[in-house]
Short mmCIF file of N, CA and C in Angstrom, two decimals:
data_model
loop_
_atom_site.label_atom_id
_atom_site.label_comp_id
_atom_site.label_asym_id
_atom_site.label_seq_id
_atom_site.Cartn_x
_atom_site.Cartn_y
_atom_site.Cartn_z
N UNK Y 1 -20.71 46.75 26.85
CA UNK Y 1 -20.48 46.80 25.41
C UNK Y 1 -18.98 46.81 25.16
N UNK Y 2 -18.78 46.12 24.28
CA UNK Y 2 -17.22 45.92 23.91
C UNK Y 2 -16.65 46.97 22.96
N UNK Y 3 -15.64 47.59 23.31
CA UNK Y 3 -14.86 48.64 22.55
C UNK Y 3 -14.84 48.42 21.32
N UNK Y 4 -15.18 47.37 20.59
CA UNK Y 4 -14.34 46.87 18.83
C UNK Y 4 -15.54 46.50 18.48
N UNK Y 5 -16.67 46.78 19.22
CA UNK Y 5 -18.29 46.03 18.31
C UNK Y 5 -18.66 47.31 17.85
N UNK Y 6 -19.17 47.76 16.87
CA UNK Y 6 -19.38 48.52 15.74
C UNK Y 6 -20.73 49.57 17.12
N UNK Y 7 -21.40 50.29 16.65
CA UNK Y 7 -22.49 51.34 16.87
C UNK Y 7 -23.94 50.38 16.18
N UNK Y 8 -23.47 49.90 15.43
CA UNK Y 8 -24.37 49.18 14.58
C UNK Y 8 -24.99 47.93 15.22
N UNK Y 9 -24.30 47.41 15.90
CA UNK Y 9 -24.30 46.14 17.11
C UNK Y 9 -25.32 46.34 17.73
N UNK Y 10 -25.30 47.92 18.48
CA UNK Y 10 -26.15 48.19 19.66
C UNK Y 10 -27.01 48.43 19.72
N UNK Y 11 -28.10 47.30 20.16
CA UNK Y 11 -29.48 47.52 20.03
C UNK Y 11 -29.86 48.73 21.02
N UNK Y 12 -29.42 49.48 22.17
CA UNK Y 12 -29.71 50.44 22.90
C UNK Y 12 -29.27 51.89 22.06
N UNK Y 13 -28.61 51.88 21.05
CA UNK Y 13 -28.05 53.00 20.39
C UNK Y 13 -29.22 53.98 20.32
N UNK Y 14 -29.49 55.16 20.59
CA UNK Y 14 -30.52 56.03 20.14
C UNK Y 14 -30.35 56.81 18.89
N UNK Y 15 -29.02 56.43 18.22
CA UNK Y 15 -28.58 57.18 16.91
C UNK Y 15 -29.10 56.46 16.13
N UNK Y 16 -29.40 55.19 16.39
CA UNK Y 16 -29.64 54.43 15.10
C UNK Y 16 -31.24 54.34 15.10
N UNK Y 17 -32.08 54.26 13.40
CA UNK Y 17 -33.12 54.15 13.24
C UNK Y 17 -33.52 52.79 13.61
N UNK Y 18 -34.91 52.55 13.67
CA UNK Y 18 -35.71 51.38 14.23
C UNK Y 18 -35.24 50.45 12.86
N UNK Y 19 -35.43 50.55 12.35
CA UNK Y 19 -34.83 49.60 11.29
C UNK Y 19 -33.30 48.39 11.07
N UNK Y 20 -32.63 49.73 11.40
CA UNK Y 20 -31.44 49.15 11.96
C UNK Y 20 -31.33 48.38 13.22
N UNK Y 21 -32.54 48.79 14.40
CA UNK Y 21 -32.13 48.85 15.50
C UNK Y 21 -32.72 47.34 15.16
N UNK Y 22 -33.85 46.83 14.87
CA UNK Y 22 -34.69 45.56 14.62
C UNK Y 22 -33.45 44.86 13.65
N UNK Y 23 -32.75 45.15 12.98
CA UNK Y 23 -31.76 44.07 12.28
C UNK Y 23 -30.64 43.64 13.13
N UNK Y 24 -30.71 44.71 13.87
CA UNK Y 24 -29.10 44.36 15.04
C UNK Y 24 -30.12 43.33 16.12
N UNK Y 25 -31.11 43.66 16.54
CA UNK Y 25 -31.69 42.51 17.11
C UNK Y 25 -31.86 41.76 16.72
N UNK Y 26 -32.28 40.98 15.63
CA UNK Y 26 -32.61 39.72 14.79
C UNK Y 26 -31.39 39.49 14.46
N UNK Y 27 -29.72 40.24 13.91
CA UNK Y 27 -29.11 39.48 14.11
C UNK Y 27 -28.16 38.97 14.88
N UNK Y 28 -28.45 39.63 16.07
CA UNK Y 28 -28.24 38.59 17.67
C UNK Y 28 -28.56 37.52 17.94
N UNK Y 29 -30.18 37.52 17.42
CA UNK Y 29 -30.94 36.41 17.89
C UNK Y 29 -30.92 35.26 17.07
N UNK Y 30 -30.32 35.07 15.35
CA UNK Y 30 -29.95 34.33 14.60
C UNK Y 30 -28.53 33.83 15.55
N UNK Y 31 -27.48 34.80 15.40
CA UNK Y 31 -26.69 34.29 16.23
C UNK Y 31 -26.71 33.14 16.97
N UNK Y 32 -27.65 33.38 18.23
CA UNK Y 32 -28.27 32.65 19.19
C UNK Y 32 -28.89 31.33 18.92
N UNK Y 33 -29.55 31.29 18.10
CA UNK Y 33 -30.00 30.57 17.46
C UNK Y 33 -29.17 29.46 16.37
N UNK Y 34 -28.44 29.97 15.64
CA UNK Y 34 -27.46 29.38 15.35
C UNK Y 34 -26.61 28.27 16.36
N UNK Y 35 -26.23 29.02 17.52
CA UNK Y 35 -25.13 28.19 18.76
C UNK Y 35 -26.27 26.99 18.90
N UNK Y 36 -27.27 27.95 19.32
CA UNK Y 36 -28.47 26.62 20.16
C UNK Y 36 -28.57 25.54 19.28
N UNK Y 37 -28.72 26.07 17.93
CA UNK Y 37 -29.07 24.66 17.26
C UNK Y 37 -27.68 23.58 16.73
N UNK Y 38 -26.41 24.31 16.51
CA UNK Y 38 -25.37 23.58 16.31
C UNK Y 38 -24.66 22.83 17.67
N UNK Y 39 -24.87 23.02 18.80
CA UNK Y 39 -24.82 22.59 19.69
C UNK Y 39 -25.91 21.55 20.11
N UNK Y 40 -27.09 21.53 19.88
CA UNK Y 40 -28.04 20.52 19.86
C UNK Y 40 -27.81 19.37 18.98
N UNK Y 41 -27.14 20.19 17.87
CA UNK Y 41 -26.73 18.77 16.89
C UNK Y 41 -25.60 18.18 17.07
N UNK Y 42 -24.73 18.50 17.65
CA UNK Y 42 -23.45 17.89 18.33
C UNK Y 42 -23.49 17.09 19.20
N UNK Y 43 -24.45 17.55 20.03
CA UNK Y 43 -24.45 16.20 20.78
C UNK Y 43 -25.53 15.56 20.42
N UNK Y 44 -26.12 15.60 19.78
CA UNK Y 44 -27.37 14.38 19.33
C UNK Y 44 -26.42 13.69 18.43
N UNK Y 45 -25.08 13.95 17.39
CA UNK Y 45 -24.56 13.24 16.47
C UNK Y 45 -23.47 12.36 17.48
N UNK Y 46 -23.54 13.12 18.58
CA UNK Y 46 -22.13 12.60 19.79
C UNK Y 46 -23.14 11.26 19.91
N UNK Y 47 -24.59 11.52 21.14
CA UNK Y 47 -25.13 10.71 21.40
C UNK Y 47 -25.31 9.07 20.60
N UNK Y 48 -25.70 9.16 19.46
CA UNK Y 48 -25.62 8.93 18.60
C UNK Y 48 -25.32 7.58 17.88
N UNK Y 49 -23.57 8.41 17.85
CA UNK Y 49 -22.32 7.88 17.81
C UNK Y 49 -22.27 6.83 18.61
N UNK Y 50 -21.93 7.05 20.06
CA UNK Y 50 -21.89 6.47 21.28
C UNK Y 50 -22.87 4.93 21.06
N UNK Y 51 -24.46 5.23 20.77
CA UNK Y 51 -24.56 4.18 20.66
C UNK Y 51 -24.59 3.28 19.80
N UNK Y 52 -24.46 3.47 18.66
CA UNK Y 52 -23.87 2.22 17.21
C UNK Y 52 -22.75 2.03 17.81
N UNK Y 53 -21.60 2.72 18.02
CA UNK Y 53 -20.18 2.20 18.49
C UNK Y 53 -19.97 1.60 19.39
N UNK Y 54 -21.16 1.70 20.34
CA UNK Y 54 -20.66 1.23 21.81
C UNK Y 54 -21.32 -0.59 21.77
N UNK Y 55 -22.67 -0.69 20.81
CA UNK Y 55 -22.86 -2.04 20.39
C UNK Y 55 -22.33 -2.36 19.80
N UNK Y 56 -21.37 -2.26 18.43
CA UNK Y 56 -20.78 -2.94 17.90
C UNK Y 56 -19.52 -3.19 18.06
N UNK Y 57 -18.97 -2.62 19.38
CA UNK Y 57 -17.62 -2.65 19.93
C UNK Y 57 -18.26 -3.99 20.95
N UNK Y 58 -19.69 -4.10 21.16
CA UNK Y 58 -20.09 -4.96 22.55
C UNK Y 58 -20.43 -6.48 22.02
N UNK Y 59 -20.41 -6.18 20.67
CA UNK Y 59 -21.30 -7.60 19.99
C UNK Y 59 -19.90 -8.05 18.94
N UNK Y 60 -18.39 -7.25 19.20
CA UNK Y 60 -17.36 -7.69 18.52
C UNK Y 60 -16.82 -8.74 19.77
N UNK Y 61 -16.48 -7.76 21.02
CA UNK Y 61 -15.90 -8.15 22.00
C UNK Y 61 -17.01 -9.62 22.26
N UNK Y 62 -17.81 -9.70 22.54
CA UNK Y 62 -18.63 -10.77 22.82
C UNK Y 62 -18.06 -12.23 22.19
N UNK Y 63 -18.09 -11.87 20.67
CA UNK Y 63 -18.36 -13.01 19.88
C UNK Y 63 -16.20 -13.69 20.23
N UNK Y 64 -15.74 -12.54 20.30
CA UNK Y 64 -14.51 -12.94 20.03
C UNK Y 64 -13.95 -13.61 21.58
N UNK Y 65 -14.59 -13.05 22.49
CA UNK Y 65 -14.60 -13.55 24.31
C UNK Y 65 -15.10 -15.10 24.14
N UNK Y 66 -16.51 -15.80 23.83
CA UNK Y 66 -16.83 -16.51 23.59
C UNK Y 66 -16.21 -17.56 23.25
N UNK Y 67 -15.82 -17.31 21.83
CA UNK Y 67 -14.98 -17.98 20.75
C UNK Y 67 -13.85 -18.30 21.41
N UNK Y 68 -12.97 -17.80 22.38
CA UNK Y 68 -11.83 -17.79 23.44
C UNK Y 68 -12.57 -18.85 24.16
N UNK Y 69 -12.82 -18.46 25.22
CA UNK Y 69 -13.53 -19.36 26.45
C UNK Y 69 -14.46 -20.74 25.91
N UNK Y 70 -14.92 -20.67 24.43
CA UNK Y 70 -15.08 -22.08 24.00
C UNK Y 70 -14.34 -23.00 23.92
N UNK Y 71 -13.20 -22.06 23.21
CA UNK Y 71 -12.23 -23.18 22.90
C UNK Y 71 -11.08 -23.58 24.07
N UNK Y 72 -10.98 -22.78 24.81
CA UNK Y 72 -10.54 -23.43 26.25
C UNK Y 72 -11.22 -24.12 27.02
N UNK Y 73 -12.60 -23.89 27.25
CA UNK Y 73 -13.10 -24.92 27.90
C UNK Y 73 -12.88 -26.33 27.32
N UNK Y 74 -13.36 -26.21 26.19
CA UNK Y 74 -13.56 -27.39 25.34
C UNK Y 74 -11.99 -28.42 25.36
N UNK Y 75 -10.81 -28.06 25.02
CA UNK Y 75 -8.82 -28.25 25.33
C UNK Y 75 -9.20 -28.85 27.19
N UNK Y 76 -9.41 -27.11 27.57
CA UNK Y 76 -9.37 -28.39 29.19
C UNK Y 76 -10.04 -29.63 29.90
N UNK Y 77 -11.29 -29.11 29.18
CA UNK Y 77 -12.59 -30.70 29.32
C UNK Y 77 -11.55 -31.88 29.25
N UNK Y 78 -11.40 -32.01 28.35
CA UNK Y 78 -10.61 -33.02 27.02
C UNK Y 78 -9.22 -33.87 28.21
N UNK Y 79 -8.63 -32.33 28.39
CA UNK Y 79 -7.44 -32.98 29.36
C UNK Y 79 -7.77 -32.92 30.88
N UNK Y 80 -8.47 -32.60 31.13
CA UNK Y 80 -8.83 -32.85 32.71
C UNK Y 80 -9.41 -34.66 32.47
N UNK Y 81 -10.14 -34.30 31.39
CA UNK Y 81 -10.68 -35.91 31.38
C UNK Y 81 -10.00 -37.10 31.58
N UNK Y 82 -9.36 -36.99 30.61
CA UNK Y 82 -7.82 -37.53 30.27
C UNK Y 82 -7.06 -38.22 31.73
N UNK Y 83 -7.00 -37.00 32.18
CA UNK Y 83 -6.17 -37.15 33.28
C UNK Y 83 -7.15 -38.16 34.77
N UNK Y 84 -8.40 -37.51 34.95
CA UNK Y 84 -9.08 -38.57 35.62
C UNK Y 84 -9.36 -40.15 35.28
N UNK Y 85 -9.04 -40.05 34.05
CA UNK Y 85 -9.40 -41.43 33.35
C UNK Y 85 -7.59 -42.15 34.20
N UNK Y 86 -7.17 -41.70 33.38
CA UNK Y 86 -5.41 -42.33 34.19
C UNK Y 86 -5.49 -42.38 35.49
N UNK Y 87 -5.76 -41.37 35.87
CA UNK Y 87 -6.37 -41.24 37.41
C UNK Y 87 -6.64 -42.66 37.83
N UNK Y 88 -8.10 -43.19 37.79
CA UNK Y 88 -8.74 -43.65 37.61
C UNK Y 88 -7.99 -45.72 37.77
N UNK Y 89 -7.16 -45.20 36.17
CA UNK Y 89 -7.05 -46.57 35.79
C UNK Y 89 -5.31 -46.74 36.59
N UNK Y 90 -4.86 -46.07 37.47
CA UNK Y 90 -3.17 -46.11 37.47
C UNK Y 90 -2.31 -45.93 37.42
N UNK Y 91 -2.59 -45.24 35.69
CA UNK Y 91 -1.51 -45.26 35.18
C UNK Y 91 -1.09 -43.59 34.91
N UNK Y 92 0.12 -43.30 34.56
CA UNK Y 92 0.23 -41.76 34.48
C UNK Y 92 0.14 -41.38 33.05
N UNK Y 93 -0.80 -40.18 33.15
CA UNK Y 93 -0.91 -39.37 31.92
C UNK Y 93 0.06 -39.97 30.28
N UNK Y 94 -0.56 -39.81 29.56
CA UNK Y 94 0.16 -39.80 28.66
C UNK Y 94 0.84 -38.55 27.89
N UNK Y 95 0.23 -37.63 28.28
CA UNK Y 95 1.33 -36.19 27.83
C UNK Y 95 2.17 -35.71 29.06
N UNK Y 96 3.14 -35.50 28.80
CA UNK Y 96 4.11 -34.94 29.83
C UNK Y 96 3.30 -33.54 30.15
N UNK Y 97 4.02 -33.35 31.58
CA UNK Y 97 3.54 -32.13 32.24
C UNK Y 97 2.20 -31.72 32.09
N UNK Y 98 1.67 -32.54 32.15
CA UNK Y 98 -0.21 -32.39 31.91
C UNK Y 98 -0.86 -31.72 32.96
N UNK Y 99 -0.32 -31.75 34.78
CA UNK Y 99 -0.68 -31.07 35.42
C UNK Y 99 -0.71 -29.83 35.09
N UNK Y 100 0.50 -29.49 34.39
CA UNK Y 100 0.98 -27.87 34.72
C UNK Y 100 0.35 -27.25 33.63
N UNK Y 101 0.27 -28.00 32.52
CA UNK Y 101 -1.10 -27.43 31.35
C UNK Y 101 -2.16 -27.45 31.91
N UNK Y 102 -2.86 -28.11 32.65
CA UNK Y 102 -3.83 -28.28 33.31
C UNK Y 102 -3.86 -26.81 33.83
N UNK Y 103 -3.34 -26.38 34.48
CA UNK Y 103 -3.07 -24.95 35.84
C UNK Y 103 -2.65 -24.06 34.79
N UNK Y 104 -1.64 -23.90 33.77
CA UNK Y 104 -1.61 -22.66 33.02
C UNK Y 104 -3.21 -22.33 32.00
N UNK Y 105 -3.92 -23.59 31.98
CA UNK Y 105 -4.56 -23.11 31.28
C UNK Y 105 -6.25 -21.98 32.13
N UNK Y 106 -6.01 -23.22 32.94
CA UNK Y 106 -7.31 -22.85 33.97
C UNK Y 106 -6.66 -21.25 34.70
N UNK Y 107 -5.51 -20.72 34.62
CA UNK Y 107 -4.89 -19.45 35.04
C UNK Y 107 -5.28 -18.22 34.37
N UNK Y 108 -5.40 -19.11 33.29
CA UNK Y 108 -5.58 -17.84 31.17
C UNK Y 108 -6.92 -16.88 31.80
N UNK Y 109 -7.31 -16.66 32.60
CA UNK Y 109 -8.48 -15.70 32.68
C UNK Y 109 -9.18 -15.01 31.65
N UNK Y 110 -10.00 -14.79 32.04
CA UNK Y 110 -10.92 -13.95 30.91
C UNK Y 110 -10.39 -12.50 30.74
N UNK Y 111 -10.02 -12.07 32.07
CA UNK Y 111 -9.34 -10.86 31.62
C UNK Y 111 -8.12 -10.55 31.08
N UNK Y 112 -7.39 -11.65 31.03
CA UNK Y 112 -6.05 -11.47 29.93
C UNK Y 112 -6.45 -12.09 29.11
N UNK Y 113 -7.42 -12.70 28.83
CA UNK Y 113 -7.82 -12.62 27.35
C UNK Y 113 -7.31 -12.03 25.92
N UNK Y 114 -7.78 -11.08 26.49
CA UNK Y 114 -7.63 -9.28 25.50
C UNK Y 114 -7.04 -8.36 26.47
N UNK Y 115 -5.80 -7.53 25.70
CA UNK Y 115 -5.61 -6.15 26.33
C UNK Y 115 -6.47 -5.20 25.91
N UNK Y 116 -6.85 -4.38 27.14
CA UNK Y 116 -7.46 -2.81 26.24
C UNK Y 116 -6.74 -2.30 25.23
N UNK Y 117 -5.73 -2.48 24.97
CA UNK Y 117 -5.45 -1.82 24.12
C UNK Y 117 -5.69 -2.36 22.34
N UNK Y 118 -5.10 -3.87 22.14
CA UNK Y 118 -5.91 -4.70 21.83
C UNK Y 118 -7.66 -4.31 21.41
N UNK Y 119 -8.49 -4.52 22.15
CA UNK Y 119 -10.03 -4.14 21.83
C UNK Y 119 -9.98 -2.38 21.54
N UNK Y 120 -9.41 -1.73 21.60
CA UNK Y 120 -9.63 -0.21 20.93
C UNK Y 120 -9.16 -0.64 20.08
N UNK Y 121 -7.85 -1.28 19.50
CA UNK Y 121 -7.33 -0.94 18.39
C UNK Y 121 -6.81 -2.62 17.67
N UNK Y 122 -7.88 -3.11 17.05
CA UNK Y 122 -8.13 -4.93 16.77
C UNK Y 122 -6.85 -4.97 15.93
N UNK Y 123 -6.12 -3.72 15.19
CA UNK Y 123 -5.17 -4.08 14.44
C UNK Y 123 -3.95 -3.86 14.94
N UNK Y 124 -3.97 -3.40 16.25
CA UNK Y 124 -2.38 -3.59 17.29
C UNK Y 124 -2.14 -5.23 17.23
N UNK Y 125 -0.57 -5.01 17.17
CA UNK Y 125 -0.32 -6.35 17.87
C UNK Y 125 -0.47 -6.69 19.41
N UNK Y 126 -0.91 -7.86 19.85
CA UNK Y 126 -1.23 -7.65 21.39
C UNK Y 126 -0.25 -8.90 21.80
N UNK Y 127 0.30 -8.52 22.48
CA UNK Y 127 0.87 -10.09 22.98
C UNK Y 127 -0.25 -11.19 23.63
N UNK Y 128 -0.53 -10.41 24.54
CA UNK Y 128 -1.91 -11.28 24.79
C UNK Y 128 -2.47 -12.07 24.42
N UNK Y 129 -2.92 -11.86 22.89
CA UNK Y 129 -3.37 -12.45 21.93
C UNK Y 129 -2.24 -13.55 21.67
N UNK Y 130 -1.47 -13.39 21.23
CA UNK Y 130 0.17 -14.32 21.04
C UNK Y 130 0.01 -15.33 22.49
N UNK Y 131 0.14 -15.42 23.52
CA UNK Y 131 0.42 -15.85 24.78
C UNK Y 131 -1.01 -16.98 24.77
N UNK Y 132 -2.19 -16.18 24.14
CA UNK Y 132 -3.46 -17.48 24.01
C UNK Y 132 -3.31 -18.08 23.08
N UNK Y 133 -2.62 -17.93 21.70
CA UNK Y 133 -2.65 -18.36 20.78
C UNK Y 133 -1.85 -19.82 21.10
N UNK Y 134 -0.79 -19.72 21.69
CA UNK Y 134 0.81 -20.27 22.13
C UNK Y 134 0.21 -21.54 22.73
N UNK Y 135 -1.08 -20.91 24.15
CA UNK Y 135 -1.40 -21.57 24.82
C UNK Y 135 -2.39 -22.58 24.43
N UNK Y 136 -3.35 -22.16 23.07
CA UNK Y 136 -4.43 -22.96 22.67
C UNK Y 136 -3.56 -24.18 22.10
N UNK Y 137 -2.71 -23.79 21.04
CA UNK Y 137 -1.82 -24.28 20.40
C UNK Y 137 -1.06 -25.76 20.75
N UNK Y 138 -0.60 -25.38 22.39
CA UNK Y 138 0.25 -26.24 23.39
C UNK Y 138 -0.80 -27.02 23.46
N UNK Y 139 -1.87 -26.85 23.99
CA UNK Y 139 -3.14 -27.76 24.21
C UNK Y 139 -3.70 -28.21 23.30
N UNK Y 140 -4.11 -28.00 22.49
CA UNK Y 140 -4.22 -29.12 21.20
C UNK Y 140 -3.17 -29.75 20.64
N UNK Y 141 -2.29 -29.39 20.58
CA UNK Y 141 -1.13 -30.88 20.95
C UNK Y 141 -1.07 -31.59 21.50
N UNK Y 142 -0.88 -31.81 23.07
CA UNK Y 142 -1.67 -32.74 23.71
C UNK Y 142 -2.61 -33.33 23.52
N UNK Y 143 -3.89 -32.61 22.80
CA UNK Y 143 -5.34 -32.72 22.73
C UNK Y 143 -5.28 -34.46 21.82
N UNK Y 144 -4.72 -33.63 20.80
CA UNK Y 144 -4.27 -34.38 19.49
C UNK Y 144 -3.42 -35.96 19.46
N UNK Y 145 -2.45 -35.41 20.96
CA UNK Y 145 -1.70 -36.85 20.89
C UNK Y 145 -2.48 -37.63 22.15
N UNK Y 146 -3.06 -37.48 22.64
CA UNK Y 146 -4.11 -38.29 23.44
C UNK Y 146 -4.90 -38.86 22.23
N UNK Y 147 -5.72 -37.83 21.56
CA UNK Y 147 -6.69 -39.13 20.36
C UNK Y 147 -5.71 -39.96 19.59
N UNK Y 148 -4.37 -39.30 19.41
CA UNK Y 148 -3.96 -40.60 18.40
C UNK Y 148 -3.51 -41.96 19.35
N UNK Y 149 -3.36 -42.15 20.45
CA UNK Y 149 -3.05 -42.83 21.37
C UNK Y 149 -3.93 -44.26 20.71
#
């Protein structure tokens, strides 16, 4: 028993009437009851949480991964093609340094894609983001002066 808890606390007290003694028990057991149930709801609101956030962090990242890796595939198709066709016929490329776009692009990985830091926080600036942008950019230029050819 703790020095600073009242006489009133103690359900073993023999000074105190049954009355008292049954309220100091019941309100222990509210107590108790109280933790148990605010703690049950903490983590059921944690649980919860976890999963709306953790799908719609999974079905953001998805669509925006996708949308990336489409549009690179689709730029390198285009100039790999390109380039076998010249290949092919002789003659050399018609965009300068087409190899080396070729290789920076096929380099762009999926995992520099996006920084983590980036996907926690969509309204950081990411360079990352800048560096694919730069790179989609470079490649549809090319893309562009091959069709007008």
């Amino acid at each position: 028993m703790e020095a600073a808890a009242s006489s009133a606390d103690d359900v073993w007290d023999e000074d105190q009437d049954d009355l008292a003694s049954e309220r100091a028990i019941a309100a222990q057991s509210l107590a108790k009851i109280e933790r148990t149930l605010t703690n049950i709801g903490y983590k059921s609101g944690i649980d919860a949480s976890k999963t709306e956030h953790m799908q719609d962090g999974f079905d953001d990242g998805f669509a925006r991964a996708f949308g990336h890796g489409r549009s690179l595939g689709s730029l390198l198709g285009e100039l790999v093609a390109h380039r076998a066709v010249c290949h092919k016929l002789g003659r050399p490329p018609c965009v300068p340094d087409l190899d080396v776009l070729i290789a920076r692009l096929r380099a762009f990985g999926h995992a520099s894609a996006f920084s983590m830091d980036a996907m926690r926080d969509p309204a950081a600036q990411d360079p990352t983001t800048d560096e694919f942008k730069a790179l989609v950019e470079e490649a549809s230029s090319a893309v562009h002066a091959l069709q007008t050819q």
